[in-house]
PDB file of C-alpha atoms in Angstrom:
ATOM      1  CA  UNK X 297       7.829  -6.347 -75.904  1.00 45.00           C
ATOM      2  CA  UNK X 298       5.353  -5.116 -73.006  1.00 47.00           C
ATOM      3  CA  UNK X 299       6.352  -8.022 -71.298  1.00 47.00           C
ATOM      4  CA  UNK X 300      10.075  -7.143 -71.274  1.00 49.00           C
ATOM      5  CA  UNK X 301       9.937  -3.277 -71.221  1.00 50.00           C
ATOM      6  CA  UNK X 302       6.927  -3.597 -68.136  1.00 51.00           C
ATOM      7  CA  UNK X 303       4.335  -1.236 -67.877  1.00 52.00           C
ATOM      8  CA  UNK X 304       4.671   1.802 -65.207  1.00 51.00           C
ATOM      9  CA  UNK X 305       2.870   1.357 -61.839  1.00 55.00           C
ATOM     10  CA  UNK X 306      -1.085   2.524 -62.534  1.00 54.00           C
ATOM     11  CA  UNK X 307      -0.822   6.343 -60.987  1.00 52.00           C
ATOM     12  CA  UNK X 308       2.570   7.252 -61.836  1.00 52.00           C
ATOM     13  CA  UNK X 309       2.768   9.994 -64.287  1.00 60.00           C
ATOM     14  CA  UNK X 310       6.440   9.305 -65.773  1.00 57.00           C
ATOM     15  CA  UNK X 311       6.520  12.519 -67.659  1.00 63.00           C
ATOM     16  CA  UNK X 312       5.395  15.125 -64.792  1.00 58.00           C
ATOM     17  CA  UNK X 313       7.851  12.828 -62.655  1.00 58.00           C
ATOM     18  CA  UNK X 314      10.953  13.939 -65.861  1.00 56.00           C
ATOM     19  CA  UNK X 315       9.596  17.258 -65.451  1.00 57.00           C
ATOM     20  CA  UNK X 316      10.003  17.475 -61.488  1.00 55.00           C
ATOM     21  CA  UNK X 317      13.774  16.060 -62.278  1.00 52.00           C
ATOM     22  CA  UNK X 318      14.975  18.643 -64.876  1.00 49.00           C
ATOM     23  CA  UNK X 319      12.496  21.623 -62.744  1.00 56.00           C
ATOM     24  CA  UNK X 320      15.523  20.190 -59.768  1.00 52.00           C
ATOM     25  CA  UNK X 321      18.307  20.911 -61.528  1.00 48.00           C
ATOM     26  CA  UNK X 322      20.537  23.963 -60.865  1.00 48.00           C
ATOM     27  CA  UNK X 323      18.845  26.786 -63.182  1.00 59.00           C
ATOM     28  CA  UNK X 324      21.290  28.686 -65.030  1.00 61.00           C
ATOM     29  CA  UNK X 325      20.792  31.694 -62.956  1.00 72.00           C
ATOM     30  CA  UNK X 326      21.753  29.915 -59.931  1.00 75.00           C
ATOM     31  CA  UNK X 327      24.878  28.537 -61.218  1.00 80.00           C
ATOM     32  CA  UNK X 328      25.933  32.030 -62.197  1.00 81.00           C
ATOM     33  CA  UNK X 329      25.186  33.059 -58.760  1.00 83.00           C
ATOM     34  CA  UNK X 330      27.653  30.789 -57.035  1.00 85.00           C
ATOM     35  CA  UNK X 331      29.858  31.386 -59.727  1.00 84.00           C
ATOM     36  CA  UNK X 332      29.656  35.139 -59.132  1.00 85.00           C
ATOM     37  CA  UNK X 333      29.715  35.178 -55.499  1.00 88.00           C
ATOM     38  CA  UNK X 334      32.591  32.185 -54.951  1.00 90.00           C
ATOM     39  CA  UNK X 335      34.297  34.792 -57.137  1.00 89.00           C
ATOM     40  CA  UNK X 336      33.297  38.148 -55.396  1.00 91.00           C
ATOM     41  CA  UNK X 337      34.504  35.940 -51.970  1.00 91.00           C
ATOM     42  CA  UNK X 338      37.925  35.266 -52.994  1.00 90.00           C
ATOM     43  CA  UNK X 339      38.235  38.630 -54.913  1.00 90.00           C
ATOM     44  CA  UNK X 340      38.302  40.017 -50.770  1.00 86.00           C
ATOM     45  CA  UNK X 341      40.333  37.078 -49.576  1.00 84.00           C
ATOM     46  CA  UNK X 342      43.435  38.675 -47.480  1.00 74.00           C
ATOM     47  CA  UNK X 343      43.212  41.931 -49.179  1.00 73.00           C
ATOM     48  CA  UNK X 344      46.107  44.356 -47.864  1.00 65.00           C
ATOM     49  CA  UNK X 345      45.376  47.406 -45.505  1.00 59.00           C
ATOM     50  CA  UNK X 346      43.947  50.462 -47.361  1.00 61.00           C
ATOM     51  CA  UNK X 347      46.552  52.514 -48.845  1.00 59.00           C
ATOM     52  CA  UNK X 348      44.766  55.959 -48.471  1.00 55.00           C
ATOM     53  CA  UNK X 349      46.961  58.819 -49.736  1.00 52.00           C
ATOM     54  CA  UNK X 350      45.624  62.300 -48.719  1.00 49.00           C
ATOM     55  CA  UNK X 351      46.475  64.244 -51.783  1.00 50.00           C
ATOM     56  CA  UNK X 352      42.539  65.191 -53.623  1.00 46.00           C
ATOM     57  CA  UNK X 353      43.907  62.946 -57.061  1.00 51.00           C
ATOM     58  CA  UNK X 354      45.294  59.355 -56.828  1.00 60.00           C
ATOM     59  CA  UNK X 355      47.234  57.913 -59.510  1.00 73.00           C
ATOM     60  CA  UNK X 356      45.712  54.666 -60.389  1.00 83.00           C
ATOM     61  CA  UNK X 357      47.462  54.302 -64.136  1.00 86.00           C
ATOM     62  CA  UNK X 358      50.331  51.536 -62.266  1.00 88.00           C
ATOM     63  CA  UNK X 359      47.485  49.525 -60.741  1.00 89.00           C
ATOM     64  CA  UNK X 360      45.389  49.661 -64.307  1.00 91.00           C
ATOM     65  CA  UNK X 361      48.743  48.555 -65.951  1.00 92.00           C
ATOM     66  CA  UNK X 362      49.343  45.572 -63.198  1.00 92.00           C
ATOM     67  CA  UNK X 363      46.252  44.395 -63.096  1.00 93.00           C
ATOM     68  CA  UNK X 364      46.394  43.902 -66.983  1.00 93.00           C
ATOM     69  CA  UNK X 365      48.820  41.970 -66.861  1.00 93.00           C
ATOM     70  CA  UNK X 366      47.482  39.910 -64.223  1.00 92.00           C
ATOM     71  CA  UNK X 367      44.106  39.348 -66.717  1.00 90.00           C
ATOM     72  CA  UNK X 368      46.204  38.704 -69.716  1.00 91.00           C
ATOM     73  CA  UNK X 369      48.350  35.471 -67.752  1.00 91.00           C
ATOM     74  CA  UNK X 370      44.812  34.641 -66.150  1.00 86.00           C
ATOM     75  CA  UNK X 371      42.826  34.674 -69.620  1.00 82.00           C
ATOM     76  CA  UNK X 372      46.045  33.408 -71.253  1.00 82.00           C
ATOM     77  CA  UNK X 373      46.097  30.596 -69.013  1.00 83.00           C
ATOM     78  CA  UNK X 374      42.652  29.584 -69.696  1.00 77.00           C
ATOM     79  CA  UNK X 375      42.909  29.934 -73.432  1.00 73.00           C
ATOM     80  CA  UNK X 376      46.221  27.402 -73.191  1.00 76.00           C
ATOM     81  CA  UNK X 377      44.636  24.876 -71.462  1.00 72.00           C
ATOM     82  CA  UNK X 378      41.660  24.819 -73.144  1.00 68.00           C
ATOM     83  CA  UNK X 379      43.395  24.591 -76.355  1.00 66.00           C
ATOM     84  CA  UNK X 380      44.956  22.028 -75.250  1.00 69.00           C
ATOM     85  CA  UNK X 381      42.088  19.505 -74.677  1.00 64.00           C
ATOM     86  CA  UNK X 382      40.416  21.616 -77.401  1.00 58.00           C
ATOM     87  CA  UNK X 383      37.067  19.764 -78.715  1.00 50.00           C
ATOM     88  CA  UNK X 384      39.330  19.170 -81.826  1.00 52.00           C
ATOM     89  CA  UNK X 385      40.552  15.921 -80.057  1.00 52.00           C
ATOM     90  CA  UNK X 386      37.443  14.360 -78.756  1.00 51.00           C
ATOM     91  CA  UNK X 387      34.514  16.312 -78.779  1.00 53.00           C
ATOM     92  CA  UNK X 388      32.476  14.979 -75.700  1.00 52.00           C
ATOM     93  CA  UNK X 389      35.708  15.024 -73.837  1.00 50.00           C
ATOM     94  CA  UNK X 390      36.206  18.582 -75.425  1.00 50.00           C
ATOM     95  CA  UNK X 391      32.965  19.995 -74.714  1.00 53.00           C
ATOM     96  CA  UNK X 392      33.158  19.317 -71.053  1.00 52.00           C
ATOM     97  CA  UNK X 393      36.794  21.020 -71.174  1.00 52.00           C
ATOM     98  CA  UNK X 394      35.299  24.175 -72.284  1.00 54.00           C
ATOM     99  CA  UNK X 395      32.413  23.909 -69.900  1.00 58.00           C
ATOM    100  CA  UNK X 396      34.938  23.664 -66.923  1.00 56.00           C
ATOM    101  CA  UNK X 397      37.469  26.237 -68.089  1.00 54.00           C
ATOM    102  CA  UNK X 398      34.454  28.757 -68.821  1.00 59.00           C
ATOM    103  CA  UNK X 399      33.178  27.987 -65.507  1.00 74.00           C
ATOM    104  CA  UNK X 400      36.542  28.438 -63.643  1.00 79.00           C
ATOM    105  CA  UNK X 401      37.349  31.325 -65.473  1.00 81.00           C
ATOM    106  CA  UNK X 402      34.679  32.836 -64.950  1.00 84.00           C
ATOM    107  CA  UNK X 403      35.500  32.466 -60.898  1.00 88.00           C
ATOM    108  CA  UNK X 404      39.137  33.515 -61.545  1.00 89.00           C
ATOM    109  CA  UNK X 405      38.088  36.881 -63.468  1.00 90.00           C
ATOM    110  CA  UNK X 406      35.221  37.986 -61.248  1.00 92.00           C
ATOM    111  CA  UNK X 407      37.640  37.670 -58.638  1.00 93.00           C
ATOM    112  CA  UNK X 408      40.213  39.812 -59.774  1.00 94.00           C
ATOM    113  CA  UNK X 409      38.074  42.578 -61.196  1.00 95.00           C
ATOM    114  CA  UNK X 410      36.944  42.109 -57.234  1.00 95.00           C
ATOM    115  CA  UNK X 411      39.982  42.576 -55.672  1.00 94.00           C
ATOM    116  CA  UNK X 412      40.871  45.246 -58.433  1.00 94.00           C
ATOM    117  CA  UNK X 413      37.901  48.122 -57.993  1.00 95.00           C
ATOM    118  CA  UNK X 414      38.704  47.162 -54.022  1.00 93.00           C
ATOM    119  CA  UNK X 415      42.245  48.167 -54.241  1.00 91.00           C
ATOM    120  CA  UNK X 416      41.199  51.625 -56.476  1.00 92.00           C
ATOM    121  CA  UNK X 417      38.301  52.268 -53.537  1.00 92.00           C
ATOM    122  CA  UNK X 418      40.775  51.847 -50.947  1.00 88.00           C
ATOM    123  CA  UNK X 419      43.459  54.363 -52.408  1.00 87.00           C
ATOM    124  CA  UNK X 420      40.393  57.167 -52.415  1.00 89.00           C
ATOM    125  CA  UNK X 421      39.357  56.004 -48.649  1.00 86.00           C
ATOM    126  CA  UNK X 422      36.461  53.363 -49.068  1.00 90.00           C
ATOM    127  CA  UNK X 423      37.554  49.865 -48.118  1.00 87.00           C
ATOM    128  CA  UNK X 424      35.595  47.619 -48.900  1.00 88.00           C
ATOM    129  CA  UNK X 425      35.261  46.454 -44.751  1.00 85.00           C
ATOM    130  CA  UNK X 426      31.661  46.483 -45.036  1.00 89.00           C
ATOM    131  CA  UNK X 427      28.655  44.416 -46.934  1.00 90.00           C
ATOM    132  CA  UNK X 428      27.123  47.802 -48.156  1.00 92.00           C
ATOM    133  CA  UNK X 429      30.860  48.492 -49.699  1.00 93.00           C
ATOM    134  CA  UNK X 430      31.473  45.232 -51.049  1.00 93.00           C
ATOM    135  CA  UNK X 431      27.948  45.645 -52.838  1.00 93.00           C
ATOM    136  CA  UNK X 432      29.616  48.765 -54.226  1.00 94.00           C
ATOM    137  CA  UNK X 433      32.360  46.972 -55.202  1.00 95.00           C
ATOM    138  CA  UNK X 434      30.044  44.469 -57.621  1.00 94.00           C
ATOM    139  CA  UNK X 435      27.996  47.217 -58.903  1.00 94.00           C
ATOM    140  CA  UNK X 436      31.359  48.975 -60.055  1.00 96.00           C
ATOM    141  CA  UNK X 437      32.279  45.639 -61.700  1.00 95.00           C
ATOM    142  CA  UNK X 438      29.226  44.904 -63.304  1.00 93.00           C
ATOM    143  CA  UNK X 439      28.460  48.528 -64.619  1.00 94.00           C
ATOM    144  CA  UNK X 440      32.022  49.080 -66.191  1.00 94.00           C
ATOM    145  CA  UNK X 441      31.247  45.069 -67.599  1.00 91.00           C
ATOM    146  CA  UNK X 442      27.950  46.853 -69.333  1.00 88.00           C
ATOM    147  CA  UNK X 443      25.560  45.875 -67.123  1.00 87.00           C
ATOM    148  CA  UNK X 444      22.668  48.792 -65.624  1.00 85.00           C
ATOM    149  CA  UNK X 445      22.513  47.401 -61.848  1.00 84.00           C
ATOM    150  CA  UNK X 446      19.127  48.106 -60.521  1.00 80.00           C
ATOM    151  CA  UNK X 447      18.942  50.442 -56.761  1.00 74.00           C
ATOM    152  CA  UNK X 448      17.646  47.632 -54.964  1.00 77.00           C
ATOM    153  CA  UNK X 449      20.203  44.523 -56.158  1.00 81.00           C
ATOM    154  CA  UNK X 450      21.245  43.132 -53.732  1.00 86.00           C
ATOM    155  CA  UNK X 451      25.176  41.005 -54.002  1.00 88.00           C
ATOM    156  CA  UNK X 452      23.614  37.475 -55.178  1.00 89.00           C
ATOM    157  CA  UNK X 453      22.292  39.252 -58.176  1.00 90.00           C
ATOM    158  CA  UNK X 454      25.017  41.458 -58.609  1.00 92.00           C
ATOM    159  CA  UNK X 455      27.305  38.519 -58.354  1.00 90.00           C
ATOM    160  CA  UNK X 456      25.060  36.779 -60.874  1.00 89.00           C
ATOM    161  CA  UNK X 457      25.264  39.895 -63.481  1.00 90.00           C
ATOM    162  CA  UNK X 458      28.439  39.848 -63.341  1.00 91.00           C
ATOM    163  CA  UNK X 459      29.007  36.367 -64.648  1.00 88.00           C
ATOM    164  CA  UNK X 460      26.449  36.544 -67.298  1.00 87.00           C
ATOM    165  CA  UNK X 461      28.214  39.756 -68.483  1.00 88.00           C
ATOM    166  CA  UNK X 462      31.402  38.309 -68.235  1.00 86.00           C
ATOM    167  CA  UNK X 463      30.503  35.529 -70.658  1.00 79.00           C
ATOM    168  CA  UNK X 464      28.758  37.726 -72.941  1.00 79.00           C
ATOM    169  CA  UNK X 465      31.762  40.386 -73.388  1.00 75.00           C
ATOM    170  CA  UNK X 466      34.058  36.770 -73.872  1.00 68.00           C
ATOM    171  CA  UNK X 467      31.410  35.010 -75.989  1.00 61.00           C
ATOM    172  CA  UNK X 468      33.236  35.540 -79.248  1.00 60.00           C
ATOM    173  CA  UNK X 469      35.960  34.363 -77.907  1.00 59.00           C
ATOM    174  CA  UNK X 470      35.170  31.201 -76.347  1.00 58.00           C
ATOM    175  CA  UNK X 471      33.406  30.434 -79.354  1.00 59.00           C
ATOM    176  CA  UNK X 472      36.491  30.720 -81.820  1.00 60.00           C
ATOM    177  CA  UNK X 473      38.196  28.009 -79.499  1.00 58.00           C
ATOM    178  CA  UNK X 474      35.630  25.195 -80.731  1.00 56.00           C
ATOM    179  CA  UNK X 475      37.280  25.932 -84.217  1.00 58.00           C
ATOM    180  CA  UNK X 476      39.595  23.304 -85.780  1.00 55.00           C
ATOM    181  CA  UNK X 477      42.031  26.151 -86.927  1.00 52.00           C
ATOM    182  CA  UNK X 478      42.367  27.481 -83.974  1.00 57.00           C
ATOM    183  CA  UNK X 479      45.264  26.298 -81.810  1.00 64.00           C
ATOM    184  CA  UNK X 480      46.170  26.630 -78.124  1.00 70.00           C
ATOM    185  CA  UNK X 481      49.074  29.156 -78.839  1.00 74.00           C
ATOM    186  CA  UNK X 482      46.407  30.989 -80.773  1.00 76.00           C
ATOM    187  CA  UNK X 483      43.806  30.876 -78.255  1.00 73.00           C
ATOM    188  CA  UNK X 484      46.353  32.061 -75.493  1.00 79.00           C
ATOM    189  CA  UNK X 485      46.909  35.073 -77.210  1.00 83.00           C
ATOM    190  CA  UNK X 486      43.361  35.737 -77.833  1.00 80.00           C
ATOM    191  CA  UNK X 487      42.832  35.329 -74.155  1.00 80.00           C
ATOM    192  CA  UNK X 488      45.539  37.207 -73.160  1.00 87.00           C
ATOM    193  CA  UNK X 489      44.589  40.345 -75.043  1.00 87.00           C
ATOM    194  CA  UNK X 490      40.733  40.217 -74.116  1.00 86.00           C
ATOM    195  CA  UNK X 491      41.573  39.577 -70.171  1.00 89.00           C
ATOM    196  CA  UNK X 492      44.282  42.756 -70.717  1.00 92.00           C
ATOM    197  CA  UNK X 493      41.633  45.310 -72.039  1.00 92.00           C
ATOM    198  CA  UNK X 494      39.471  43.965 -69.587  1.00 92.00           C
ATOM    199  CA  UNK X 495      40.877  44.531 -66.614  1.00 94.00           C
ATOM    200  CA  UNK X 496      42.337  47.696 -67.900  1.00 94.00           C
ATOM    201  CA  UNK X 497      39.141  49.135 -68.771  1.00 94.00           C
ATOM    202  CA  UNK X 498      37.844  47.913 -65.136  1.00 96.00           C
ATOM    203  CA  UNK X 499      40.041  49.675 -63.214  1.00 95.00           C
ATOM    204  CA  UNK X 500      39.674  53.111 -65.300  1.00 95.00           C
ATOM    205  CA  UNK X 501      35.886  52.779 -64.736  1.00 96.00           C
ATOM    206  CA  UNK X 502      36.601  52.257 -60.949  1.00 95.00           C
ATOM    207  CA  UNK X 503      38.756  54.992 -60.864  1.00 94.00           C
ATOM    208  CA  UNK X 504      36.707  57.760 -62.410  1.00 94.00           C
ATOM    209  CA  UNK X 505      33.575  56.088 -59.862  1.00 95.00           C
ATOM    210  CA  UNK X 506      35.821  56.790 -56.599  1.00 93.00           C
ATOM    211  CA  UNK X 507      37.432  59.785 -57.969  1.00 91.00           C
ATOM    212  CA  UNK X 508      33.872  61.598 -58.254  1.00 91.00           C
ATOM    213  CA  UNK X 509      32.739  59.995 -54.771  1.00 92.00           C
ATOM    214  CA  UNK X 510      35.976  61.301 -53.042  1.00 90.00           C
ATOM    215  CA  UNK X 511      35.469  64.740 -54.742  1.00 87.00           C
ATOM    216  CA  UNK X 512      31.756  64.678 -53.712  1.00 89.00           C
ATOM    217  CA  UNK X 513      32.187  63.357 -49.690  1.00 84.00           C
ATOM    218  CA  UNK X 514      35.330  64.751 -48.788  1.00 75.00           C
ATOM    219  CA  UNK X 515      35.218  67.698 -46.005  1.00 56.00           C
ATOM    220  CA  UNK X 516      35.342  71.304 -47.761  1.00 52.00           C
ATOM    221  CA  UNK X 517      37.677  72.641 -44.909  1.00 51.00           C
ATOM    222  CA  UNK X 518      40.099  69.778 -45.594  1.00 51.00           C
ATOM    223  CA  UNK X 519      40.846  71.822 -49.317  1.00 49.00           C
ATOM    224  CA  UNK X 520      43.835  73.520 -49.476  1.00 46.00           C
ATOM    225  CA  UNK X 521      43.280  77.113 -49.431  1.00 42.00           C
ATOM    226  CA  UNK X 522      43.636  79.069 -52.786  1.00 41.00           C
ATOM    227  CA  UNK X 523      46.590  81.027 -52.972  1.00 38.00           C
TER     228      UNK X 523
END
């Protein structure tokens, strides 16, 4: 048996060199990282000029409306399909599924809760041109997501704290969908509503942030005068 398995070469330490190869492999923080930040990327992708408006209150309840229904066909979307190749057929095959649609929803959301507190910030005045306001931009995300950003985070953590919280607020979720009973229509619908509140509740948050900053920055003399 020694003869066929062989013996290692004297001076190799196999385990240390098994440790070296899992210590190489993408740490989960990392992957949420590039998650986080491939998603905070195309959330700013060909956003439209800022539309300022110079009255002291913007109405924001149409965007919170249209943007959840833009996270209930996202989140329904991803329920659907991975319904479909649900673990209930072939588990390996199933588990991978889940993996991937997690992973590329988890892209596809930070993205739009992205683009959505930038289009909120750029009715009050602050587009997000800059790095310092597109670092605003994730903190808004990840705060209204649950998350207590820290002064000093910069956006790779941000980015990264917003994926983890994204997959802890959708944990229940995703977790139903490895159920037998469950079906894709099912988990659609699930989706649906959970990406809807979402994204609703995202925009409000980013909303009431901008609101107070406009209130706070803009020029006194620019107040109408009382009557």
């Amino acid at each position: 048996m020694t003869m066929l398995l062989g013996t290692p070469p004297s001076g190799v330490d196999v385990l240390g060199t098994l440790r070296g190869w899992v210590r190489a492999l993408p740490q989960p923080a990392d992957l949420a990282a590039a998650t986080g930040a491939l998603g905070e990327w195309l959330g700013h992708v060909g956003l439209p000029a800022p539309e300022v408006s110079a009255a002291p209150v913007h109405d924001t309840a149409a965007l919170a409306r249209a943007y959840a229904v833009v996270g209930a066909v996202q989140a329904g979307a991803s329920g659907l399909v991975s319904g479909v190749v649900g673990a209930r057929w072939a588990p390996v095959a199933g588990a991978v599924a889940l993996a991937g649609a997690v992973g590329l929803d988890g892209v596809l959301t930070t993205a739009t809760c992205v683009r959505a507190v930038s289009h909120v910030g750029a009715r009050y005045g602050f587009a997000a041109r800059s790095d310092e306001e597109r670092t605003v931009v994730l903190a808004v995300v990840a705060t209204s997501l649950g998350a207590a950003p820290g002064v000093d985070d910069d956006r790779r953590r941000l980015a990264a704290l917003v994926v983890v919280r994204l997959s802890v607020s959708r944990g229940p979720s995703e977790l139903m969908r490895l159920l037998p009973a469950v079906g894709p229509v099912l988990d659609a619908a699930l989706g649906a509503v959970v990406g809807a509140r979402l994204l609703y509740r995202v925009v409000g948050d980013a909303d009431r942030h901008y609101r107070a900053r406009y209130l706070a920055e803009r020029d006194p003399e620019q107040e109408p005068a009382a009557a």
